[in-house]
Coordinates of C-alpha atoms in Angstrom, one line a residue:
Chain A
X227 CA 21.4 5.2 23.3
X228 CA 21.4 4.0 19.7
X229 CA 24.0 3.5 17.0
X230 CA 23.2 4.7 13.5
X231 CA 25.5 3.8 10.3
X232 CA 24.4 4.9 7.0
X233 CA 26.7 3.3 4.3
X234 CA 27.4 5.3 1.1
X235 CA 29.4 4.2 -1.9
X236 CA 32.1 6.6 -1.2
X237 CA 31.4 6.6 2.7
X238 CA 30.3 5.1 6.0
X239 CA 29.4 7.4 8.3
X240 CA 28.0 6.3 11.9
X241 CA 27.0 7.9 15.0
X242 CA 25.8 7.3 18.5
X243 CA 22.2 9.2 18.8
X244 CA 20.0 10.1 21.7
X245 CA 16.5 8.6 22.0
X246 CA 15.9 12.2 21.2
X247 CA 17.6 12.4 17.5
X248 CA 21.2 13.9 18.9
X249 CA 24.1 13.1 17.6
X250 CA 26.7 12.3 20.4
X251 CA 29.3 11.4 18.9
X252 CA 29.9 10.8 15.1
X253 CA 32.9 8.9 13.2
X254 CA 33.3 7.7 9.6
X255 CA 35.7 5.4 7.2
X256 CA 36.1 5.4 3.5
X257 CA 33.7 2.6 1.7
X258 CA 36.8 0.3 0.5
X259 CA 34.0 -0.9 -2.3
X260 CA 36.7 -3.6 -3.5
X261 CA 37.1 -5.4 0.0
X262 CA 34.1 -6.9 -1.0
X263 CA 31.2 -7.6 2.0
X264 CA 32.7 -9.6 4.4
X265 CA 35.8 -7.5 4.5
X266 CA 33.7 -4.1 5.1
X267 CA 31.2 -5.7 7.4
X268 CA 34.3 -7.1 9.4
X269 CA 35.3 -3.5 9.7
X270 CA 32.0 -2.2 10.6
X271 CA 31.9 -4.5 13.1
X272 CA 35.1 -3.8 14.7
X273 CA 34.4 -0.3 14.9
X274 CA 31.1 -1.4 16.9
X275 CA 32.8 -3.5 19.3
X276 CA 35.2 -0.3 20.4
X277 CA 31.9 1.6 20.8
X278 CA 30.0 -1.1 23.4
X279 CA 33.2 -0.5 25.6
X280 CA 32.0 3.1 25.8
X281 CA 28.2 3.6 25.6
X282 CA 25.0 1.5 26.1
X283 CA 24.0 0.5 22.4
X284 CA 20.4 -0.4 23.0
X285 CA 19.9 -1.3 19.0
X286 CA 21.9 -0.5 15.7
X287 CA 20.3 0.6 12.8
X288 CA 22.1 0.7 9.1
X289 CA 21.1 2.4 5.7
X290 CA 22.3 0.9 2.5
X291 CA 22.0 2.4 -1.1
X292 CA 20.1 -0.5 -2.6
X293 CA 16.9 -2.7 -2.0
X294 CA 16.2 -4.3 1.0
X295 CA 13.5 -7.1 1.6
X296 CA 10.2 -6.5 2.8
X297 CA 11.2 -7.8 7.0
X298 CA 14.6 -5.9 6.8
X299 CA 16.8 -9.4 6.8
X300 CA 18.1 -9.9 3.2
X301 CA 19.7 -6.4 1.4
X302 CA 18.6 -7.6 -1.9
X303 CA 21.2 -5.4 -4.4
X304 CA 23.2 -2.9 -3.8
X305 CA 24.9 -1.7 -7.2
X306 CA 27.6 0.7 -5.9
X307 CA 28.8 -2.0 -3.7
X308 CA 28.1 -5.3 -6.1
X309 CA 26.4 -6.7 -2.7
X310 CA 23.6 -9.2 -3.5
X311 CA 21.2 -10.8 -1.6
X312 CA 23.9 -10.4 1.7
X313 CA 22.3 -10.5 5.5
X314 CA 23.5 -7.7 6.7
X315 CA 22.1 -7.2 9.7
X316 CA 22.1 -11.1 11.1
X317 CA 26.1 -10.9 10.2
X318 CA 26.3 -7.6 12.7
X319 CA 24.1 -8.5 15.3
X320 CA 25.3 -12.6 15.5
X321 CA 29.2 -10.8 16.2
X322 CA 28.0 -7.7 18.3
X323 CA 25.0 -9.2 20.3
X324 CA 23.2 -6.2 19.5
X325 CA 19.7 -6.4 17.7
X326 CA 20.4 -4.9 14.0
X327 CA 17.9 -3.4 11.7
X328 CA 18.7 -2.9 7.7
X329 CA 16.3 -0.4 5.4
X330 CA 17.2 1.4 1.8
X331 CA 18.5 5.0 2.5
X332 CA 15.4 6.8 0.9
X333 CA 13.7 5.1 3.5
X334 CA 15.9 6.1 6.6
X335 CA 16.1 10.0 5.3
X336 CA 12.0 9.9 5.9
X337 CA 12.3 7.9 9.2
X338 CA 14.7 11.3 10.4
X339 CA 12.2 13.5 8.8
X340 CA 9.3 11.7 10.3
X341 CA 11.0 11.4 13.6
X342 CA 13.0 14.5 14.6
X343 CA 12.4 16.2 11.3
X344 CA 10.1 18.8 8.8
X345 CA 7.2 15.7 9.1
X346 CA 7.3 15.1 12.6
X347 CA 3.9 14.5 13.8
X348 CA 2.6 13.3 10.3
X349 CA 1.0 9.8 9.5
X350 CA 0.7 9.6 6.4
X351 CA 4.0 11.6 4.7
X352 CA 6.0 11.1 1.0
X353 CA 10.0 11.8 0.4
X354 CA 11.3 12.3 -3.1
X355 CA 15.4 12.3 -2.9
X356 CA 17.1 14.6 -5.9
X357 CA 20.1 13.8 -6.8
X358 CA 22.0 12.0 -9.8
X359 CA 18.6 9.9 -9.6
X360 CA 15.1 10.1 -8.1
X361 CA 14.2 8.1 -4.6
X362 CA 11.1 7.9 -3.1
X363 CA 9.8 7.0 0.0
X364 CA 6.7 6.8 1.8
X365 CA 4.8 6.9 5.4
X366 CA 1.5 5.0 5.5
X367 CA -0.7 5.3 8.7
X368 CA 2.5 6.0 10.3
X369 CA 4.5 2.6 8.8
X370 CA 7.0 2.4 5.8
X371 CA 5.5 1.3 3.1
X372 CA 7.7 -1.5 1.5
X373 CA 5.8 -3.1 -1.1
X374 CA 5.2 -6.8 -1.8
X375 CA 9.1 -7.5 -1.8
X376 CA 10.4 -4.6 -0.6
X377 CA 10.6 -2.6 -4.2
X378 CA 7.5 0.3 -3.2
X379 CA 8.0 3.4 -3.6
X380 CA 9.9 4.0 -7.1
X381 CA 8.5 7.4 -7.6
X382 CA 11.8 8.4 -9.8
X383 CA 10.4 6.1 -11.9
X384 CA 6.5 7.5 -12.4
X385 CA 5.1 9.3 -15.9
X386 CA 4.9 12.9 -15.7
X387 CA 5.6 13.7 -19.6
X388 CA 6.8 13.2 -22.8
X389 CA 10.5 12.9 -23.0
X390 CA 12.9 11.4 -26.1
X391 CA 15.8 10.7 -23.2
X392 CA 15.2 7.1 -22.1
X393 CA 14.9 6.7 -18.5
X394 CA 17.7 4.2 -16.9
X395 CA 14.7 1.9 -16.4
X396 CA 14.1 1.5 -19.7
X397 CA 10.7 3.9 -19.9
X398 CA 10.3 7.1 -21.0
X399 CA 8.8 10.1 -18.9
X400 CA 10.0 9.1 -16.0
X401 CA 10.4 11.8 -13.6
X402 CA 13.6 11.1 -13.4
X403 CA 14.5 11.6 -16.4
X404 CA 13.2 15.8 -15.9
X405 CA 14.5 16.2 -12.8
X406 CA 17.4 14.2 -11.6
X407 CA 20.7 16.4 -11.8
X408 CA 21.5 14.3 -14.7
X409 CA 18.3 15.4 -16.4
X410 CA 18.4 19.4 -15.6
X411 CA 21.9 19.3 -16.7
X412 CA 20.9 18.0 -20.2
X413 CA 18.5 19.8 -20.7
X414 CA 20.5 23.0 -19.8
X415 CA 23.3 22.2 -21.6
X416 CA 21.2 21.6 -24.9
X417 CA 19.6 25.2 -24.6
X418 CA 23.2 26.4 -24.4
X419 CA 23.9 24.6 -27.0
X420 CA 21.4 25.7 -29.4
X421 CA 21.6 29.3 -28.6
X422 CA 25.2 29.1 -29.6
X423 CA 26.3 30.2 -25.4
X424 CA 29.3 28.4 -25.2
X425 CA 28.5 27.5 -21.3
X426 CA 29.7 24.2 -19.7
X427 CA 27.1 23.0 -17.1
X428 CA 28.8 20.8 -14.7
X429 CA 26.2 20.7 -12.0
X430 CA 22.6 21.4 -11.3
X431 CA 23.9 23.8 -8.4
X432 CA 25.4 25.7 -11.2
X433 CA 21.5 25.8 -12.8
X434 CA 20.1 26.9 -9.2
X435 CA 22.8 29.7 -8.6
X436 CA 22.7 31.2 -11.9
X437 CA 20.9 33.8 -13.0
X438 CA 20.5 33.7 -16.8
X439 CA 17.2 32.9 -19.1
X440 CA 18.6 29.4 -19.9
X441 CA 19.2 28.5 -16.1
X442 CA 15.7 30.3 -14.8
X443 CA 13.7 27.9 -17.8
X444 CA 15.4 24.9 -16.6
X445 CA 14.6 25.7 -12.8
X446 CA 10.8 26.5 -13.9
X447 CA 10.9 23.2 -15.9
X448 CA 11.9 21.4 -12.8
X449 CA 9.1 22.8 -10.5
X450 CA 6.5 21.5 -13.5
X451 CA 7.7 18.1 -13.5
X452 CA 8.0 18.0 -9.9
X453 CA 4.6 19.2 -9.3
X454 CA 3.3 17.0 -11.9
X455 CA 5.0 13.8 -9.6
X456 CA 3.6 15.5 -6.7
X457 CA 0.3 15.7 -7.8
X458 CA 0.4 12.1 -9.2
X459 CA 1.4 11.1 -5.6
X460 CA -0.9 13.5 -3.9
X461 CA -3.8 11.3 -5.4
X462 CA -2.6 8.2 -4.4
X463 CA -1.6 8.5 -0.8
X464 CA -3.3 11.6 0.4
X465 CA -0.1 12.7 2.6
X466 CA -0.4 15.6 4.6
X467 CA 3.4 16.5 3.6
X468 CA 5.8 16.3 0.9
X469 CA 9.4 16.0 2.1
X470 CA 11.8 17.1 -1.2
X471 CA 15.6 15.6 0.3
X472 CA 18.8 15.4 -1.4
X473 CA 21.4 17.2 -2.9
X474 CA 19.2 19.5 -5.1
X475 CA 17.4 20.7 -2.0
X476 CA 20.2 22.6 -1.4
X477 CA 18.5 25.1 -3.5
X478 CA 16.0 25.6 -0.8
X479 CA 13.4 28.4 -1.3
X480 CA 14.4 28.1 -5.5
X481 CA 13.4 24.6 -5.7
X482 CA 10.5 25.1 -3.3
X483 CA 8.9 28.6 -5.3
X484 CA 9.1 26.6 -8.3
X485 CA 6.8 23.5 -7.2
X486 CA 4.7 26.4 -5.8
X487 CA 4.2 28.4 -8.9
X488 CA 3.0 24.9 -10.8
X489 CA 1.0 22.7 -7.9
X490 CA -2.1 24.4 -7.6
X491 CA -3.1 23.3 -11.2
X492 CA -2.3 19.6 -10.5
X493 CA -3.8 19.1 -7.1
X494 CA -7.6 17.7 -8.6
X495 CA -9.9 17.3 -6.1
X496 CA -7.2 18.5 -3.5
X497 CA -6.3 22.5 -2.2
X498 CA -3.1 23.5 -1.9
X499 CA -4.2 23.7 2.5
X500 CA -4.5 19.7 2.3
X501 CA -0.3 19.4 2.2
X502 CA 2.3 20.9 3.2
X503 CA 5.7 20.8 0.7
X504 CA 8.8 21.0 2.7
X505 CA 12.4 20.9 2.3
X506 CA 13.9 18.2 4.5
X507 CA 16.0 19.3 7.4
X508 CA 18.3 16.9 8.1
X509 CA 20.9 16.9 4.8
X510 CA 24.3 14.9 5.5
X511 CA 22.9 14.0 9.1
X512 CA 19.6 11.8 7.8
X513 CA 21.6 9.1 7.3
X514 CA 22.8 8.5 10.9
X515 CA 19.6 10.0 12.4
X516 CA 17.1 7.8 10.5
X517 CA 19.6 4.8 11.0
X518 CA 19.2 5.2 15.1
X519 CA 15.2 5.1 14.7
X520 CA 14.7 2.4 12.7
X521 CA 14.1 0.1 15.4
X522 CA 10.9 2.0 16.7
X523 CA 9.7 1.7 12.5
X524 CA 10.2 -2.3 12.5
X525 CA 8.1 -3.0 15.5
Chain B
X215 CA -23.4 -14.4 9.9
X216 CA -22.6 -10.6 9.1
X217 CA -24.5 -7.8 6.8
X218 CA -23.2 -6.5 4.4
X219 CA -24.7 -3.2 2.9
X220 CA -24.5 -1.8 -0.8
X221 CA -25.6 1.6 -0.7
X222 CA -26.2 3.1 -4.3
X223 CA -27.5 6.4 -6.1
X224 CA -30.5 4.1 -7.4
X225 CA -30.6 0.8 -5.4
X226 CA -29.8 0.2 -1.9
X227 CA -28.6 -3.8 -1.6
X228 CA -28.3 -5.9 1.4
X229 CA -27.4 -9.4 2.0
X230 CA -26.6 -12.1 4.8
X231 CA -23.1 -13.4 4.6
X232 CA -21.6 -16.2 6.2
X233 CA -18.1 -15.9 7.9
X234 CA -16.7 -17.4 4.5
X235 CA -18.1 -14.9 2.0
X236 CA -21.7 -16.6 0.8
X237 CA -24.1 -14.6 -0.1
X238 CA -27.5 -16.5 2.3
X239 CA -30.4 -14.4 1.2
X240 CA -30.4 -10.9 -0.5
X241 CA -32.9 -8.0 -0.6
X242 CA -33.0 -4.5 -2.1
X243 CA -35.0 -1.4 -3.1
X244 CA -34.8 1.9 -4.5
X245 CA -32.7 4.5 -2.9
X246 CA -35.1 7.9 -2.7
X247 CA -32.5 10.1 -2.8
X248 CA -35.1 12.9 -2.5
X249 CA -35.8 11.8 1.1
X250 CA -33.2 12.5 2.6
X251 CA -30.7 11.3 4.8
X252 CA -32.8 10.2 7.6
X253 CA -35.4 8.9 5.9
X254 CA -33.0 6.7 4.2
X255 CA -31.2 5.8 7.5
X256 CA -34.8 4.6 9.1
X257 CA -35.6 2.6 6.4
X258 CA -32.3 0.7 6.8
X259 CA -32.8 0.5 10.2
X260 CA -36.1 -1.3 9.7
X261 CA -34.9 -3.9 7.1
X262 CA -32.0 -4.4 9.5
X263 CA -34.7 -5.1 12.9
X264 CA -36.9 -7.5 10.8
X265 CA -33.6 -9.4 9.4
X266 CA -32.1 -9.8 13.1
X267 CA -35.6 -11.5 14.2
X268 CA -34.4 -14.6 11.9
X269 CA -30.5 -14.3 11.8
X270 CA -27.5 -13.8 14.5
X271 CA -25.9 -11.0 13.0
X272 CA -22.5 -10.4 14.1
X273 CA -21.5 -6.9 12.5
X274 CA -23.2 -5.0 9.7
X275 CA -20.8 -2.8 7.2
X276 CA -21.5 -0.5 4.7
X277 CA -20.3 0.5 1.4
X278 CA -21.8 4.2 -0.2
X279 CA -20.6 5.9 -2.9
X280 CA -18.3 9.3 -1.5
X281 CA -15.5 9.7 0.7
X282 CA -15.3 8.5 4.4
X283 CA -13.0 9.7 7.2
X284 CA -9.9 7.9 8.4
X285 CA -11.9 6.0 11.0
X286 CA -15.0 4.8 8.6
X287 CA -17.3 7.2 11.7
X288 CA -18.3 10.2 9.6
X289 CA -19.4 10.2 5.6
X290 CA -18.2 12.9 4.6
X291 CA -19.2 13.4 1.4
X292 CA -21.7 11.2 -0.9
X293 CA -22.4 13.7 -4.3
X294 CA -25.7 11.4 -5.4
X295 CA -26.9 11.5 -2.3
X296 CA -26.4 14.5 -1.0
X297 CA -24.9 13.7 2.4
X298 CA -22.4 15.8 3.8
X299 CA -20.9 14.8 7.2
X300 CA -23.4 12.0 8.6
X301 CA -22.6 9.7 11.1
X302 CA -24.2 6.5 9.4
X303 CA -22.3 4.0 11.0
X304 CA -23.3 5.5 14.5
X305 CA -26.4 6.4 13.6
X306 CA -27.4 2.4 12.5
X307 CA -26.0 0.9 15.6
X308 CA -27.5 2.8 17.8
X309 CA -30.9 1.8 16.9
X310 CA -29.6 -1.5 16.2
X311 CA -27.0 -2.6 18.9
X312 CA -25.3 -3.9 16.0
X313 CA -21.2 -2.8 15.3
X314 CA -21.5 -1.2 12.0
X315 CA -18.8 -0.1 10.3
X316 CA -18.7 2.3 7.4
X317 CA -16.6 2.6 3.9
X318 CA -15.7 4.0 0.8
X319 CA -17.5 1.8 -2.2
X320 CA -14.3 1.3 -4.6
X321 CA -12.1 0.2 -0.9
X322 CA -15.4 -2.4 -0.4
X323 CA -15.1 -3.7 -3.9
X324 CA -11.5 -4.7 -3.1
X325 CA -12.1 -6.1 0.5
X326 CA -14.4 -8.0 -1.3
X327 CA -11.7 -9.3 -3.9
X328 CA -8.9 -9.7 -1.5
X329 CA -11.3 -12.1 1.3
X330 CA -12.4 -14.0 -1.7
X331 CA -11.7 -12.8 -5.2
X332 CA -8.6 -12.7 -7.3
X333 CA -6.6 -11.0 -5.0
X334 CA -7.0 -13.4 -2.5
X335 CA -4.0 -14.5 -0.3
X336 CA -1.5 -11.2 -1.4
X337 CA -0.9 -8.6 0.8
X338 CA -0.3 -5.5 -1.5
X339 CA -2.8 -5.1 -4.0
X340 CA -4.2 -2.1 -6.0
X341 CA -7.7 -1.7 -7.6
X342 CA -8.9 0.4 -10.3
X343 CA -12.8 0.3 -11.1
X344 CA -13.6 1.5 -14.3
X345 CA -17.3 3.0 -14.9
X346 CA -18.4 6.4 -15.8
X347 CA -15.7 8.1 -13.7
X348 CA -12.5 5.6 -12.4
X349 CA -12.4 4.9 -8.8
X350 CA -9.3 3.3 -7.3
X351 CA -8.5 1.2 -4.0
X352 CA -5.1 0.1 -2.5
X353 CA -4.2 -2.5 0.1
X354 CA -0.9 -1.7 1.3
X355 CA 0.4 -4.8 4.2
X356 CA -2.9 -6.0 4.5
X357 CA -4.9 -3.2 5.2
X358 CA -6.9 -0.6 3.6
X359 CA -5.0 2.8 2.3
X360 CA -7.1 5.6 3.4
X361 CA -4.9 8.5 3.3
X362 CA -4.8 11.3 6.0
X363 CA -7.6 12.2 5.6
X364 CA -9.8 9.4 4.4
X365 CA -8.5 10.8 0.6
X366 CA -6.4 8.1 -0.6
X367 CA -6.2 6.5 -3.8
X368 CA -7.8 8.8 -6.4
X369 CA -6.4 6.6 -8.8
X370 CA -8.5 8.1 -11.4
X371 CA -6.7 11.2 -10.8
X372 CA -2.9 10.5 -11.5
X373 CA -1.4 11.7 -14.8
X374 CA -0.7 9.6 -17.9
X375 CA -0.4 11.9 -21.0
X376 CA -1.9 14.9 -22.8
X377 CA -5.5 15.2 -23.0
X378 CA -7.0 18.8 -24.1
X379 CA -10.3 17.3 -22.1
X380 CA -10.0 18.9 -18.8
X381 CA -11.0 16.2 -16.2
X382 CA -14.1 16.7 -13.9
X383 CA -11.2 17.3 -11.3
X384 CA -9.8 20.6 -12.7
X385 CA -6.7 18.9 -14.2
X386 CA -5.9 17.6 -17.7
X387 CA -4.3 14.1 -18.6
X388 CA -5.9 12.3 -15.8
X389 CA -6.6 8.8 -16.3
X390 CA -10.2 8.7 -15.9
X391 CA -9.9 11.1 -18.9
X392 CA -8.8 8.2 -20.8
X393 CA -10.6 5.0 -19.5
X394 CA -13.6 6.7 -17.9
X395 CA -16.8 4.9 -20.1
X396 CA -17.7 9.0 -21.0
X397 CA -13.5 9.1 -22.0
X398 CA -14.0 6.4 -24.3
X399 CA -17.4 7.1 -25.9
X400 CA -15.8 10.4 -26.1
X401 CA -13.1 9.4 -27.9
X402 CA -14.7 6.8 -30.1
X403 CA -17.6 9.2 -31.4
X404 CA -14.9 11.6 -32.7
X405 CA -13.1 9.4 -34.5
X406 CA -16.8 8.7 -36.1
X407 CA -17.2 11.8 -36.9
X408 CA -14.0 12.4 -38.6
X409 CA -14.4 10.0 -40.7
X410 CA -18.1 10.9 -41.5
X411 CA -19.2 7.5 -40.5
X412 CA -22.7 8.0 -39.0
X413 CA -22.4 6.0 -35.8
X414 CA -24.1 6.9 -32.6
X415 CA -21.8 5.6 -29.8
X416 CA -24.5 5.3 -27.0
X417 CA -21.7 3.1 -24.1
X418 CA -18.2 2.0 -23.8
X419 CA -20.0 -1.9 -24.0
X420 CA -21.0 -1.2 -27.9
X421 CA -17.1 -0.4 -28.4
X422 CA -15.7 -3.6 -26.9
X423 CA -18.5 -5.4 -28.9
X424 CA -18.0 -3.8 -31.7
X425 CA -15.3 -5.0 -34.4
X426 CA -14.3 -2.1 -36.7
X427 CA -11.4 -0.3 -36.8
X428 CA -12.6 2.7 -35.0
X429 CA -13.4 0.6 -32.0
X430 CA -10.2 -1.6 -31.8
X431 CA -8.4 1.6 -32.2
X432 CA -10.3 3.3 -29.4
X433 CA -9.5 -0.4 -26.8
X434 CA -6.4 -0.1 -27.8
X435 CA -6.2 3.3 -26.8
X436 CA -7.6 2.2 -23.3
X437 CA -5.4 -0.5 -22.9
X438 CA -2.2 2.0 -23.5
X439 CA -3.4 4.7 -21.2
X440 CA -4.2 1.8 -18.7
X441 CA -0.5 0.6 -19.0
X442 CA 0.7 3.8 -18.1
X443 CA -1.4 4.3 -14.7
X444 CA -1.0 0.8 -13.6
X445 CA 3.4 1.7 -14.1
X446 CA 2.9 4.3 -12.1
X447 CA 1.0 2.5 -9.1
X448 CA 3.4 -0.5 -9.5
X449 CA 6.3 2.1 -8.8
X450 CA 4.5 3.5 -6.0
X451 CA 3.3 0.3 -4.4
X452 CA 5.0 -2.9 -5.7
X453 CA 1.8 -4.4 -5.3
X454 CA 1.1 -8.4 -6.0
X455 CA -1.6 -8.2 -8.0
X456 CA -3.9 -5.2 -9.9
X457 CA -7.7 -5.9 -9.9
X458 CA -9.4 -4.1 -12.8
X459 CA -13.4 -3.9 -11.6
X460 CA -16.1 -1.5 -12.6
X461 CA -18.9 -2.1 -15.5
X462 CA -16.0 -1.9 -18.2
X463 CA -14.5 -4.9 -16.8
X464 CA -17.3 -6.7 -18.3
X465 CA -15.2 -6.5 -21.4
X466 CA -12.6 -9.4 -19.5
X467 CA -10.7 -10.8 -22.0
X468 CA -10.6 -7.7 -24.6
X469 CA -9.7 -5.6 -22.1
X470 CA -7.2 -7.7 -20.2
X471 CA -4.9 -8.5 -23.9
X472 CA -5.2 -4.6 -24.3
X473 CA -3.3 -3.9 -21.1
X474 CA -1.5 -7.4 -21.7
X475 CA -0.1 -6.1 -25.2
X476 CA 0.7 -2.3 -23.1
X477 CA 2.3 -3.2 -19.8
X478 CA 5.7 -4.3 -20.9
X479 CA 7.3 -0.5 -21.8
X480 CA 5.9 0.7 -18.4
X481 CA 6.9 -1.7 -16.3
X482 CA 10.9 -0.2 -15.8
X483 CA 12.4 -2.1 -13.3
X484 CA 9.8 -4.7 -13.0
X485 CA 9.0 -7.4 -14.8
X486 CA 6.1 -8.6 -15.9
X487 CA 6.0 -11.4 -13.8
X488 CA 6.0 -9.2 -10.5
X489 CA 2.5 -8.6 -10.7
X490 CA -0.2 -10.4 -11.6
X491 CA -3.2 -8.3 -13.8
X492 CA -6.8 -9.4 -13.2
X493 CA -10.4 -8.8 -13.8
X494 CA -12.4 -8.4 -10.5
X495 CA -14.6 -11.7 -9.6
X496 CA -17.3 -10.4 -8.3
X497 CA -19.4 -7.8 -10.1
X498 CA -23.0 -6.8 -8.6
X499 CA -22.0 -8.8 -5.6
X500 CA -18.6 -7.2 -4.6
X501 CA -20.8 -4.5 -2.9
X502 CA -22.4 -6.7 -0.2
X503 CA -19.3 -9.4 0.1
X504 CA -16.7 -6.4 0.9
X505 CA -19.0 -5.0 3.0
X506 CA -19.7 -7.7 5.1
X507 CA -16.2 -8.6 5.7
X508 CA -15.4 -4.5 6.7
X509 CA -15.6 -5.2 10.4
X510 CA -11.9 -7.8 10.0
X511 CA -10.1 -5.0 8.2
X512 CA -11.0 -2.3 11.0
X513 CA -9.3 -4.1 13.8

């Protein structure tokens, strides 16, 4: 039995997961960001000690919304939690006596797909998580790609076309500026305003659920730029499978079809059958499930 | 002692290389492409048997201008040699009794840099080879990235901007269509023609050696698009080092300075000190040296 912990900016979810990826029992509590690192970690430790009474836990895995160094020892930066250079794994291991592994949450989501989801059985997989921002993760030859300092797979910031709206990273033309919820809302709202249609776009979901001309145009644009980005990633990694996760992946076929319509012209020497494009299997549960199997990808 | 063999479309070069990467003795003969696979391989085998009389060879490494499968067992396609699905390594090993490894030549060039050149000591390295086309190679966590079927690191075909000239791969806007010798010559020639200057551009070298306004413009453009491409690769791989090789890398500082002038705006969350950009150390010798150490990257 393993313990998977998913630390988010608003909630900390955790669950006991069987070696086959089944969640046996799960819990959650609010992330009181203002409590600071030590109080939050102590809270987690208390929960682990309670669980330890009831279950035999072989290892703990934790996903965090930020950058983790190459060895998983130092959480370098979690902007939403105000954590910088904390030794989360060691701190929990020291008090609980259970081997603890830490990783970035996009990587964790990919592990869940690779071990028990839609990327199962593949050695080379790419993941894009589409939400407020765009995250990325890659498994290369069965192992997580970390990059020299743990900053790899920033797929939201590859160039996919001209865009006057500067990305948060400082660049122009990043994938994120086109296909993040923020980018989609901005684009659609602009079109409504231009056409003097008094619609207030509140979410990307609203666009994907609407059937008007502007929404259709916005969805097609998302498909096109995702295809350019995925095309680039295929050239780089020659993956067997590309997984689309994050909040926007809730649009399922509407999103997938839009990518499919645009991908052919972005493949170069590859062809469509070389790579499968799929929506992530585990939505909300990816964090707990992926974290629980981290130990297997660390050895 | 190891034997490194560099099979090109016009010449086959080979050399005895010490374990420290020094070429002890080297030779070459013409690639008689029309002889076909069997005759060429028999020729190589004869040479190996002669060398075997004089030197104790621990392993043979071979670089080929084409695609090699993930395990280095099948040369899938070498368009210039008309080879398809040949078992080059096995064939030579069978007749010589020496363990033989085969790999794509861009990957081989990167191994030479990683083991004994300008990427020495780094765990994560990217290479771009700029010639008639644009090739790529990557070392991720100390190992060559191959991709699921050996087609990885096609960095010449990532999207870097709008381009009306369709790339050989069928896509528009590929890095190769801007920064290959072909792309540079086409761009400069166009500008000369437009300005009614009667210059015939015969090589990219001519552009890099010229000091006129059009050449300067062409070089700046190469630097810009290389910066966009390198920027993308940095987002994907977080490498410590990017190596520029191939014929065009002969332009050295003129090329490097042009990249340096353009890279800052393409780094996103990274900064300039995170990654070194360098010209390859081994020009013509990369093939022999890199091939000789292939055995070390295969185990």
